[in-house]
XYZ file of C-alpha atoms in Angstrom:
129
model
C 16.566 11.390 -9.411
C 15.929 10.939 -13.192
C 12.531 8.906 -15.214
C 14.370 5.794 -15.661
C 16.035 5.775 -11.913
C 12.325 6.001 -11.220
C 11.069 3.241 -13.227
C 13.870 0.876 -12.091
C 13.306 2.257 -8.059
C 9.602 1.873 -8.921
C 9.257 -1.128 -10.191
C 11.919 -3.048 -7.309
C 8.891 -1.710 -5.072
C 6.304 -2.526 -7.258
C 7.397 -6.387 -6.991
C 8.643 -6.735 -3.835
C 4.728 -4.864 -2.525
C 2.857 -6.835 -4.781
C 4.567 -9.185 -5.350
C 6.481 -11.012 -8.973
C 3.784 -12.981 -10.481
C 1.687 -10.112 -10.390
C 4.128 -7.450 -11.886
C 4.771 -10.334 -14.594
C 1.317 -10.303 -15.551
C 0.593 -7.116 -15.949
C 4.095 -6.778 -17.515
C 3.058 -9.883 -20.224
C -0.330 -7.822 -21.020
C 1.453 -4.471 -21.855
C 0.328 -3.262 -25.514
C 0.381 0.220 -27.301
C -3.179 1.545 -25.516
C -1.781 0.682 -22.190
C 1.781 0.974 -22.238
C 1.873 4.459 -21.342
C 0.084 4.333 -18.238
C 2.362 1.258 -17.406
C 4.887 3.340 -17.077
C 3.093 6.078 -15.358
C 2.542 4.242 -12.088
C 5.906 2.541 -12.301
C 7.521 6.105 -11.791
C 5.300 7.850 -10.128
C 3.144 5.131 -7.575
C 5.847 3.223 -6.804
C 9.496 5.011 -7.753
C 7.800 8.302 -6.578
C 5.477 7.763 -3.784
C 5.638 3.838 -2.205
C 9.768 4.970 -1.787
C 9.698 8.052 0.263
C 10.611 7.689 3.579
C 8.647 8.935 6.222
C 5.751 6.261 6.163
C 7.659 2.020 6.591
C 5.818 0.519 4.128
C 3.745 -1.490 6.834
C 1.997 1.973 7.153
C 2.334 2.170 3.592
C -0.094 -1.300 3.096
C -2.960 -0.014 5.797
C -3.041 3.565 3.718
C -3.812 1.774 1.169
C -5.949 -0.945 2.137
C -8.549 1.883 4.112
C -8.075 4.253 0.546
C -9.176 0.989 -1.612
C -12.472 0.196 0.520
C -13.153 3.372 1.170
C -13.442 4.376 -2.132
C -15.117 0.853 -3.189
C -12.365 -0.170 -6.018
C -12.480 -3.710 -5.056
C -10.195 -5.894 -7.978
C -7.102 -3.257 -6.465
C -8.782 -3.631 -2.449
C -8.206 -7.712 -3.146
C -4.669 -7.140 -4.760
C -3.033 -5.522 -1.491
C -5.445 -7.417 0.451
C -3.788 -10.925 -0.876
C -0.495 -8.881 -1.171
C -0.323 -7.590 2.145
C -0.838 -11.451 3.406
C 2.108 -12.981 1.772
C 4.372 -10.034 3.001
C 3.624 -10.691 6.848
C 0.041 -9.492 7.446
C -1.914 -11.586 9.258
C -6.425 -11.629 9.330
C -6.382 -10.173 12.059
C -4.534 -6.707 11.041
C -6.877 -6.402 8.000
C -9.344 -6.830 9.981
C -8.842 -4.262 11.978
C -7.839 -1.883 9.247
C -11.617 -2.870 8.309
C -13.121 -2.166 11.792
C -11.448 0.867 11.504
C -12.564 1.961 7.933
C -16.484 0.834 8.867
C -16.636 4.111 11.350
C -15.268 6.449 9.069
C -16.433 4.682 5.226
C -19.725 3.059 6.041
C -20.532 -0.264 7.223
C -21.890 -1.244 3.641
C -18.176 -0.202 2.310
C -16.808 -2.759 5.315
C -19.277 -5.523 4.461
C -18.231 -5.249 1.620
C -14.260 -5.694 2.263
C -15.414 -8.419 4.755
C -16.881 -10.369 1.741
C -13.951 -9.786 0.277
C -10.952 -10.041 2.207
C -12.577 -13.169 3.704
C -11.974 -14.845 0.203
C -9.051 -14.729 0.472
C -8.155 -15.432 4.052
C -10.059 -18.397 3.341
C -8.449 -19.548 -0.405
C -4.899 -18.686 1.570
C -5.465 -21.167 3.743
C -6.188 -18.522 6.650
C -8.926 -18.338 7.870
C -9.671 -19.846 11.486
C -13.783 -21.658 12.109
């Protein structure tokens, strides 16, 4: 596969996973400074890794959400939680990821993840009272 094919497949996967609105916003914010980085993540994160056949998309989402919680990357965590919920994950799915990670990543990280995910779930009208 050449770079253009990887870029095209990556952009398709990026749009499927994150949604058109998010990707369109990122593309509108492309400039001389960030264009190379945007191209890199589109070709490699999305075109090379997310398109690999071994794990299905659901498994990859779980891995990404859990990893982002572990490393405390809250903006990306929220982005992927929101995208997962839009693609069929339930609030209980997100809760289970957080509970699993609480054991391996620590309660403080999981506590913050509960706060961030709860805000998104509430905003989307999915929070049960």
